[in-house]
Amino acid sequence: MTIDQSLFQRTPVPIALLDAQLTFVDFSDRWLNHFGLSRNTLGKPFFESMPKLPEELKLDIDYCLEGVSFRTDSMRVILENGDSVWYEWKIDSVKDDDEEVSGVILVLEDVTEKKLDEAHLKKSQEVARIGGWEVDLLMNTIYWSNITREIHEVSNDYVPNLEEGILFYKEGHSRETITRLVKEGIEYGTPWDTELQIVTAKGKNLWVRAIGEPEMIDGKCVRITGTFQDIERRKKAEIEHKNISKRLALATKASGIGIWEYDVQNNEIFWDPNMYMLYGIEASNFEGVYEAWQACVLPEDSERTSNAVQDAIEGKREFNTTFRVRWPNDEVRWIKAEATVIRDEKGAALRMIGANTDITELKTAQLQLVTSEESLQGAFENSSVGMALVGMDGRFIQVNQSFCHSLGYTNSELLKLTFQDITHPDDLEIDLALLREVVEGKRSTYQIEKRYFDKKGQLVYVLLTVTSVKKIDGEISHFISQIVDISSRITAEKKLKGLLQLTTNQNNSLLNFAHIVSHNLRSHAANLTMISEFLLDETLAKEERKDTLTMLGRASHGLNETIAHLNEVVQVKLETEKKLKVVPLRKTVDKILMDVHALINENNIQVRVDVPNEMNIKGVAAYMESIILNLVTNAIKYRDHKKECTLTIYANAEGQYIELIVEDNGLGIDLERYGQKLFGMYKTFHGNKDARGIGLFITKNQIESMGGRIEVESEINIGTKFRVKLLKA
Amino acid sequence: MSQLQSACIVDDDPIHLFGMKILMKRLDFSDEVLVFQNGQEAIDGLLDRLGAGKPLPLVIFLDLNMPIKDGWGFLDDFVKIPHHNRERVTIYVVSSSIHPLDQERAKKYEVVGNYIIKPVNEQELKQILVGKD
C-alpha cells in the first residue's frame, strides 16, 4: 500500500479500502460519519460491518476483484421496514506490484434524499406539465424539453426555430402579446410571465403559462431561458368559476337574494345591490355599520335578531333566523337570513358572510295557513257536534268537548278507550260492518243511528257520521267521527209515542163512553119511552098496567144506576193526574181483606198474602182500596165451586214499578174470545147474576189514572191472574 | 092462527122483553115466542129445536149487548148452522145503540133484515109481518 494514510483518511468523500477478502483496510473520516461507524471497524469484514446494501454493489465489487478496473452505479435497497435507500458507488480495483488485484477502493454514498428530490422534481414537472425551453440568440438555436414538445404535440425529435415557436401562439391577442414580450425581452431584457393560448400541432387550443428570462451580456440579449406550462385545466376551471360567479350574480339578482358581509372586528358591513333593494334603501343612505343594519330591523324583532347574531359570533348556534324590516315608506317586509362565520385559527370570529331573502309572501301565506288551521282546530274544539279522530283500531286519538259532554267521560278517559268499548252491543256489528266497507274502499263515509253507553251506563242515542282520512299514499290514516246527540230527540219521540198512546187511550175511553151512552143510557131511555107509551094506552088491561108500572120503576132504577156508574167513571177521568201520594201496599191489602173477611170465610177461600211491609206505591189511597176490593171480590164471585178455592196476593218490585198480582183458581175467562172486552164497561161474561160489568172498567180507569197498567192471564177452569203495575213510591 | 108460527127474541133486558111481548101479542105476531137471555143460550136452544125436528123461527129479534155471547157472537155462530131451514130466517137487530158503526156492521150479515133502534114500536113490527107475507 502506497497511499498516504492520513491523506486517505482526510479525503472529503466517503471512501474505503478493502482487501481481497473484503475486510476494511482503511476508510476516510467521512466514511465513518456517513455510515455511523467507529475507527475500530478497521480489519473487520466489510459486509458484516455495513448496513444492508444493494446486491448490485456486491456484484460490482466482485467484478473489480476479478480484474475489472472500474464500476459505478446507483441502486436502491429496500429495507425490511419498507423504506428504500438509494446508494451511489464508484469502485476501482487496486493491484499490487505483480499486477495482481489485491483489493478495491470504494466510494459509497447514501443519496436517498438527493434521489427523492430529483424524483419529486421530475414528477412534479410531469404532473404540472412544465416544460423548459431555451433560445440561444447568438447561435439562433432553440431548445425544447420533452414536456414542452408534448405540450405542443410535436414529435420528440422536433426542433423549432424562434419564428416557428411564436407561430404556435394563437392568432390574435396571444400571438401579438408573445411577439411584443419577446421583442421587449430581447431589446430591454424584460422578463415575462403570461398566460396565453396556443394552437398545438394537432390543432388543439390550449392555455399555457409562458415564463421567459432574458440573459443580457453587455446590454445585449444572448439567451432567453424559460418554462412552458400547460394550464388548460386550471384556466378552464377559472373560466368556469368566472362564468358560475357571473351566473350566480345574475341569479341572486333575479331571485332577490342579497349577499352581505360583516367584518366583525372592524364593524364594517358590505352589501351587494340586492341588499339595498331588500331593505328598500339607497346605498348612499346606508352607513355600512352594524348599528345601521339594526336600525332597519323592526323594533319588536330587534333584540331577538341581535341575540341571534351574537350567538352566531360566539359559536353557540348557526345564524338562521327571520325578522321584519321596516322600509322608509313604512312597509314591513319579512326577511330570512342565513350566514356563516369565518374565524381565525384561534376561533375568534373575523367575518360573517350571509344571505338575505324576502319571504313576506311566504310568511303571509304561512300566517293564513296557521290562521286557518287555528280556526279549524277552534271549530273542532268548540263545535256543538261531537267530533273525534279515531284510529284504525277504534281507539280515540282526539275528541272535542261536545263528544266528551255527550258521553260523560273526560277527554283523557276517552283517549284510553275504543269506540267498541262504549257502543251498545246490538249496534256494534252494523257499525263495524260499515267501517270495514270504508277500509275496503267500498265507501268513503257512512251515517247511522246508534247507541253508546255513557260513563254512567245510560244509553246515549246519536246520529254518527264516519269519514276516512287518507295519507298521501292513499292508505287510510284515521277516521273522523261526528256525533249528533239525539237522545233528547229520542226521548221526545218516546214521550210523543207515550202521548200518542195516552191520546189513543183517551180516544178509546171516549169511544167507550159513546158506547156506554149509546147502549146503556139509551136502552133505559128506550125502555122508558116504550113503557110510557103503554101507560098512555087506554086499552091496556089492568093486570098489564100493573106490570107496566113495575117495569117503569125498574127502568128508572136502571137509568139511575147507570148514571151513577157513569158518574163514577167520569170522576176517575176528571181526577186523573190527581196528586199521587205514598200508599203503603201491604196495609191497603190487609184492610180490604179485613173488610171482606166475612165473604171470604163464608165461601171458605184460602187466602195467602205475600206483600212486603215496606212496599209503597204512588197512588190514590181510595183508588187502591177500590182496585183491590174489586179484584178480590171478582176472585170470590167467579170462584169454581167444584174446587177448594185459593186466592193469592203478592207483589214484586220491577224497576220503577211495583207489580201487584191477584191470582185465583176460579172459573177463568176465555181470553181469546173476551180479552179485548174484558175491561170494557158493562161487559160480563159469565151470566152471573151479580155481574154488573162495571168493576173492571172502573178498576182499569183508576189504575191508568195513577200511571199504572193492568193485564190479565187466565185459562178456563184453571184460574185467573191479574197483574197490576203501579208506580213505586 | 097468528101471522107467524114462531118468532124469537134474544135479549137480556127484562123491560124490553116485557114490552116486546105486549106489542107482539097485540099484533098477534106469532103463535110461539121463543126467548133467550144471551147469544149462547139462543144458539143452543135453536140447535136443540133443529135436533128435535122443529122448524127455526122465521123472525129473530136480536139484541147486541148481552153477557156471555153478544149479538155479534150469535150472528157469527148462526150463519154456520148447517140447515136449509136457516135460509128462510130473517134476523132483526134490535139495539139501543144509535152508533152508525153498529148499523153498518149488522147490515154486512145477509141474514139481517133490518136494524131496529129501541124502543120498538107497533108500526115496525107490522112492517115486518108485511115483508113475511
PDB file of N, CA, C and O in Angstrom, chain A residues 170-207:
ATOM      1  N   LYS A 170     -51.721  31.344 -30.531  1.00  0.00           N
ATOM      2  CA  LYS A 170     -52.966  31.539 -31.271  1.00  0.00           C
ATOM      3  C   LYS A 170     -52.986  32.934 -31.876  1.00  0.00           C
ATOM      4  O   LYS A 170     -52.613  33.909 -31.203  1.00  0.00           O
ATOM      5  N   GLU A 171     -53.454  33.000 -33.098  1.00  0.00           N
ATOM      6  CA  GLU A 171     -53.524  34.257 -33.811  1.00  0.00           C
ATOM      7  C   GLU A 171     -54.334  35.259 -33.015  1.00  0.00           C
ATOM      8  O   GLU A 171     -55.280  34.877 -32.323  1.00  0.00           O
ATOM      9  N   GLY A 172     -53.961  36.475 -33.073  1.00  0.00           N
ATOM     10  CA  GLY A 172     -54.717  37.485 -32.369  1.00  0.00           C
ATOM     11  C   GLY A 172     -54.010  37.880 -31.081  1.00  0.00           C
ATOM     12  O   GLY A 172     -52.783  38.033 -31.069  1.00  0.00           O
ATOM     13  N   HIS A 173     -54.775  38.000 -30.019  1.00  0.00           N
ATOM     14  CA  HIS A 173     -54.270  38.500 -28.751  1.00  0.00           C
ATOM     15  C   HIS A 173     -53.014  37.740 -28.303  1.00  0.00           C
ATOM     16  O   HIS A 173     -51.999  38.345 -27.941  1.00  0.00           O
ATOM     17  N   SER A 174     -53.085  36.384 -28.340  1.00  0.00           N
ATOM     18  CA  SER A 174     -51.975  35.584 -27.803  1.00  0.00           C
ATOM     19  C   SER A 174     -50.698  35.825 -28.613  1.00  0.00           C
ATOM     20  O   SER A 174     -49.626  36.068 -28.051  1.00  0.00           O
ATOM     21  N   ARG A 175     -50.833  35.759 -29.927  1.00  0.00           N
ATOM     22  CA  ARG A 175     -49.609  35.895 -30.749  1.00  0.00           C
ATOM     23  C   ARG A 175     -49.034  37.311 -30.656  1.00  0.00           C
ATOM     24  O   ARG A 175     -47.828  37.498 -30.540  1.00  0.00           O
ATOM     25  N   GLU A 176     -49.936  38.281 -30.640  1.00  0.00           N
ATOM     26  CA  GLU A 176     -49.476  39.681 -30.543  1.00  0.00           C
ATOM     27  C   GLU A 176     -48.749  39.898 -29.225  1.00  0.00           C
ATOM     28  O   GLU A 176     -47.686  40.527 -29.177  1.00  0.00           O
ATOM     29  N   THR A 177     -49.320  39.358 -28.157  1.00  0.00           N
ATOM     30  CA  THR A 177     -48.725  39.551 -26.838  1.00  0.00           C
ATOM     31  C   THR A 177     -47.336  38.928 -26.773  1.00  0.00           C
ATOM     32  O   THR A 177     -46.368  39.574 -26.344  1.00  0.00           O
ATOM     33  N   ILE A 178     -47.223  37.666 -27.230  1.00  0.00           N
ATOM     34  CA  ILE A 178     -45.928  36.995 -27.093  1.00  0.00           C
ATOM     35  C   ILE A 178     -44.878  37.672 -27.988  1.00  0.00           C
ATOM     36  O   ILE A 178     -43.723  37.845 -27.586  1.00  0.00           O
ATOM     37  N   THR A 179     -45.317  38.132 -29.152  1.00  0.00           N
ATOM     38  CA  THR A 179     -44.392  38.821 -30.060  1.00  0.00           C
ATOM     39  C   THR A 179     -43.819  40.064 -29.376  1.00  0.00           C
ATOM     40  O   THR A 179     -42.622  40.318 -29.360  1.00  0.00           O
ATOM     41  N   ARG A 180     -44.763  40.800 -28.748  1.00  0.00           N
ATOM     42  CA  ARG A 180     -44.330  42.026 -28.058  1.00  0.00           C
ATOM     43  C   ARG A 180     -43.406  41.691 -26.888  1.00  0.00           C
ATOM     44  O   ARG A 180     -42.339  42.319 -26.708  1.00  0.00           O
ATOM     45  N   LEU A 181     -43.773  40.642 -26.123  1.00  0.00           N
ATOM     46  CA  LEU A 181     -42.975  40.307 -24.937  1.00  0.00           C
ATOM     47  C   LEU A 181     -41.564  39.847 -25.339  1.00  0.00           C
ATOM     48  O   LEU A 181     -40.577  40.238 -24.713  1.00  0.00           O
ATOM     49  N   VAL A 182     -41.517  39.021 -26.361  1.00  0.00           N
ATOM     50  CA  VAL A 182     -40.196  38.524 -26.812  1.00  0.00           C
ATOM     51  C   VAL A 182     -39.346  39.704 -27.310  1.00  0.00           C
ATOM     52  O   VAL A 182     -38.161  39.835 -26.997  1.00  0.00           O
ATOM     53  N   LYS A 183     -40.029  40.587 -28.035  1.00  0.00           N
ATOM     54  CA  LYS A 183     -39.315  41.757 -28.576  1.00  0.00           C
ATOM     55  C   LYS A 183     -38.744  42.610 -27.441  1.00  0.00           C
ATOM     56  O   LYS A 183     -37.558  42.954 -27.431  1.00  0.00           O
ATOM     57  N   GLU A 184     -39.587  42.846 -26.447  1.00  0.00           N
ATOM     58  CA  GLU A 184     -39.150  43.651 -25.312  1.00  0.00           C
ATOM     59  C   GLU A 184     -38.037  42.948 -24.551  1.00  0.00           C
ATOM     60  O   GLU A 184     -37.111  43.574 -24.044  1.00  0.00           O
ATOM     61  N   GLY A 185     -38.208  41.607 -24.441  1.00  0.00           N
ATOM     62  CA  GLY A 185     -37.200  40.807 -23.734  1.00  0.00           C
ATOM     63  C   GLY A 185     -35.846  40.939 -24.426  1.00  0.00           C
ATOM     64  O   GLY A 185     -34.826  41.151 -23.758  1.00  0.00           O
ATOM     65  N   ILE A 186     -35.870  40.825 -25.747  1.00  0.00           N
ATOM     66  CA  ILE A 186     -34.598  40.881 -26.486  1.00  0.00           C
ATOM     67  C   ILE A 186     -33.998  42.280 -26.418  1.00  0.00           C
ATOM     68  O   ILE A 186     -32.805  42.456 -26.218  1.00  0.00           O
ATOM     69  N   GLU A 187     -34.888  43.283 -26.536  1.00  0.00           N
ATOM     70  CA  GLU A 187     -34.377  44.655 -26.580  1.00  0.00           C
ATOM     71  C   GLU A 187     -33.968  45.181 -25.209  1.00  0.00           C
ATOM     72  O   GLU A 187     -32.933  45.813 -25.063  1.00  0.00           O
ATOM     73  N   TYR A 188     -34.794  44.914 -24.209  1.00  0.00           N
ATOM     74  CA  TYR A 188     -34.526  45.546 -22.911  1.00  0.00           C
ATOM     75  C   TYR A 188     -34.241  44.524 -21.805  1.00  0.00           C
ATOM     76  O   TYR A 188     -34.018  44.889 -20.670  1.00  0.00           O
ATOM     77  N   GLY A 189     -34.327  43.273 -22.137  1.00  0.00           N
ATOM     78  CA  GLY A 189     -34.085  42.241 -21.104  1.00  0.00           C
ATOM     79  C   GLY A 189     -35.247  42.123 -20.120  1.00  0.00           C
ATOM     80  O   GLY A 189     -35.085  41.671 -18.985  1.00  0.00           O
ATOM     81  N   THR A 190     -36.430  42.530 -20.536  1.00  0.00           N
ATOM     82  CA  THR A 190     -37.591  42.458 -19.643  1.00  0.00           C
ATOM     83  C   THR A 190     -38.095  41.002 -19.561  1.00  0.00           C
ATOM     84  O   THR A 190     -38.384  40.391 -20.586  1.00  0.00           O
ATOM     85  N   PRO A 191     -38.136  40.454 -18.363  1.00  0.00           N
ATOM     86  CA  PRO A 191     -38.672  39.084 -18.272  1.00  0.00           C
ATOM     87  C   PRO A 191     -40.209  39.109 -18.436  1.00  0.00           C
ATOM     88  O   PRO A 191     -40.855  40.131 -18.274  1.00  0.00           O
ATOM     89  N   TRP A 192     -40.793  37.959 -18.710  1.00  0.00           N
ATOM     90  CA  TRP A 192     -42.266  37.887 -18.785  1.00  0.00           C
ATOM     91  C   TRP A 192     -42.816  36.654 -18.093  1.00  0.00           C
ATOM     92  O   TRP A 192     -42.110  35.667 -17.901  1.00  0.00           O
ATOM     93  N   ASP A 193     -43.997  36.803 -17.770  1.00  0.00           N
ATOM     94  CA  ASP A 193     -44.745  35.686 -17.140  1.00  0.00           C
ATOM     95  C   ASP A 193     -46.204  35.933 -17.520  1.00  0.00           C
ATOM     96  O   ASP A 193     -46.863  36.804 -16.970  1.00  0.00           O
ATOM     97  N   THR A 194     -46.670  35.159 -18.470  1.00  0.00           N
ATOM     98  CA  THR A 194     -48.002  35.475 -19.004  1.00  0.00           C
ATOM     99  C   THR A 194     -48.793  34.198 -19.287  1.00  0.00           C
ATOM    100  O   THR A 194     -48.234  33.105 -19.314  1.00  0.00           O
ATOM    101  N   GLU A 195     -50.066  34.382 -19.457  1.00  0.00           N
ATOM    102  CA  GLU A 195     -50.923  33.227 -19.766  1.00  0.00           C
ATOM    103  C   GLU A 195     -51.588  33.485 -21.098  1.00  0.00           C
ATOM    104  O   GLU A 195     -52.322  34.467 -21.252  1.00  0.00           O
ATOM    105  N   LEU A 196     -51.292  32.604 -22.044  1.00  0.00           N
ATOM    106  CA  LEU A 196     -51.789  32.812 -23.399  1.00  0.00           C
ATOM    107  C   LEU A 196     -52.274  31.486 -23.972  1.00  0.00           C
ATOM    108  O   LEU A 196     -52.043  30.426 -23.396  1.00  0.00           O
ATOM    109  N   GLN A 197     -52.885  31.596 -25.127  1.00  0.00           N
ATOM    110  CA  GLN A 197     -53.382  30.382 -25.770  1.00  0.00           C
ATOM    111  C   GLN A 197     -52.506  30.011 -26.947  1.00  0.00           C
ATOM    112  O   GLN A 197     -52.082  30.887 -27.716  1.00  0.00           O
ATOM    113  N   ILE A 198     -52.215  28.713 -27.068  1.00  0.00           N
ATOM    114  CA  ILE A 198     -51.517  28.241 -28.264  1.00  0.00           C
ATOM    115  C   ILE A 198     -52.449  27.298 -29.025  1.00  0.00           C
ATOM    116  O   ILE A 198     -53.463  26.832 -28.488  1.00  0.00           O
ATOM    117  N   VAL A 199     -52.046  27.038 -30.267  1.00  0.00           N
ATOM    118  CA  VAL A 199     -52.732  26.009 -31.031  1.00  0.00           C
ATOM    119  C   VAL A 199     -51.684  24.943 -31.302  1.00  0.00           C
ATOM    120  O   VAL A 199     -50.643  25.221 -31.885  1.00  0.00           O
ATOM    121  N   THR A 200     -51.925  23.737 -30.799  1.00  0.00           N
ATOM    122  CA  THR A 200     -50.920  22.681 -30.916  1.00  0.00           C
ATOM    123  C   THR A 200     -50.828  22.208 -32.355  1.00  0.00           C
ATOM    124  O   THR A 200     -51.649  22.571 -33.209  1.00  0.00           O
ATOM    125  N   ALA A 201     -49.804  21.373 -32.570  1.00  0.00           N
ATOM    126  CA  ALA A 201     -49.582  20.844 -33.916  1.00  0.00           C
ATOM    127  C   ALA A 201     -50.807  20.075 -34.387  1.00  0.00           C
ATOM    128  O   ALA A 201     -51.087  20.004 -35.574  1.00  0.00           O
ATOM    129  N   LYS A 202     -51.498  19.529 -33.427  1.00  0.00           N
ATOM    130  CA  LYS A 202     -52.702  18.791 -33.808  1.00  0.00           C
ATOM    131  C   LYS A 202     -53.953  19.670 -33.817  1.00  0.00           C
ATOM    132  O   LYS A 202     -55.081  19.177 -33.911  1.00  0.00           O
ATOM    133  N   GLY A 203     -53.730  20.992 -33.673  1.00  0.00           N
ATOM    134  CA  GLY A 203     -54.840  21.928 -33.835  1.00  0.00           C
ATOM    135  C   GLY A 203     -55.699  22.123 -32.587  1.00  0.00           C
ATOM    136  O   GLY A 203     -56.808  22.635 -32.653  1.00  0.00           O
ATOM    137  N   LYS A 204     -55.168  21.700 -31.417  1.00  0.00           N
ATOM    138  CA  LYS A 204     -55.952  21.844 -30.203  1.00  0.00           C
ATOM    139  C   LYS A 204     -55.659  23.188 -29.536  1.00  0.00           C
ATOM    140  O   LYS A 204     -54.511  23.586 -29.432  1.00  0.00           O
ATOM    141  N   ASN A 205     -56.692  23.860 -29.094  1.00  0.00           N
ATOM    142  CA  ASN A 205     -56.476  25.111 -28.352  1.00  0.00           C
ATOM    143  C   ASN A 205     -56.081  24.787 -26.926  1.00  0.00           C
ATOM    144  O   ASN A 205     -56.677  23.933 -26.285  1.00  0.00           O
ATOM    145  N   LEU A 206     -55.094  25.480 -26.431  1.00  0.00           N
ATOM    146  CA  LEU A 206     -54.553  25.154 -25.118  1.00  0.00           C
ATOM    147  C   LEU A 206     -54.073  26.426 -24.438  1.00  0.00           C
ATOM    148  O   LEU A 206     -53.436  27.284 -25.054  1.00  0.00           O
ATOM    149  N   TRP A 207     -54.437  26.528 -23.154  1.00  0.00           N
ATOM    150  CA  TRP A 207     -53.914  27.663 -22.389  1.00  0.00           C
ATOM    151  C   TRP A 207     -52.551  27.288 -21.817  1.00  0.00           C
ATOM    152  O   TRP A 207     -52.382  26.196 -21.283  1.00  0.00           O
TER     153      TRP A 207
END
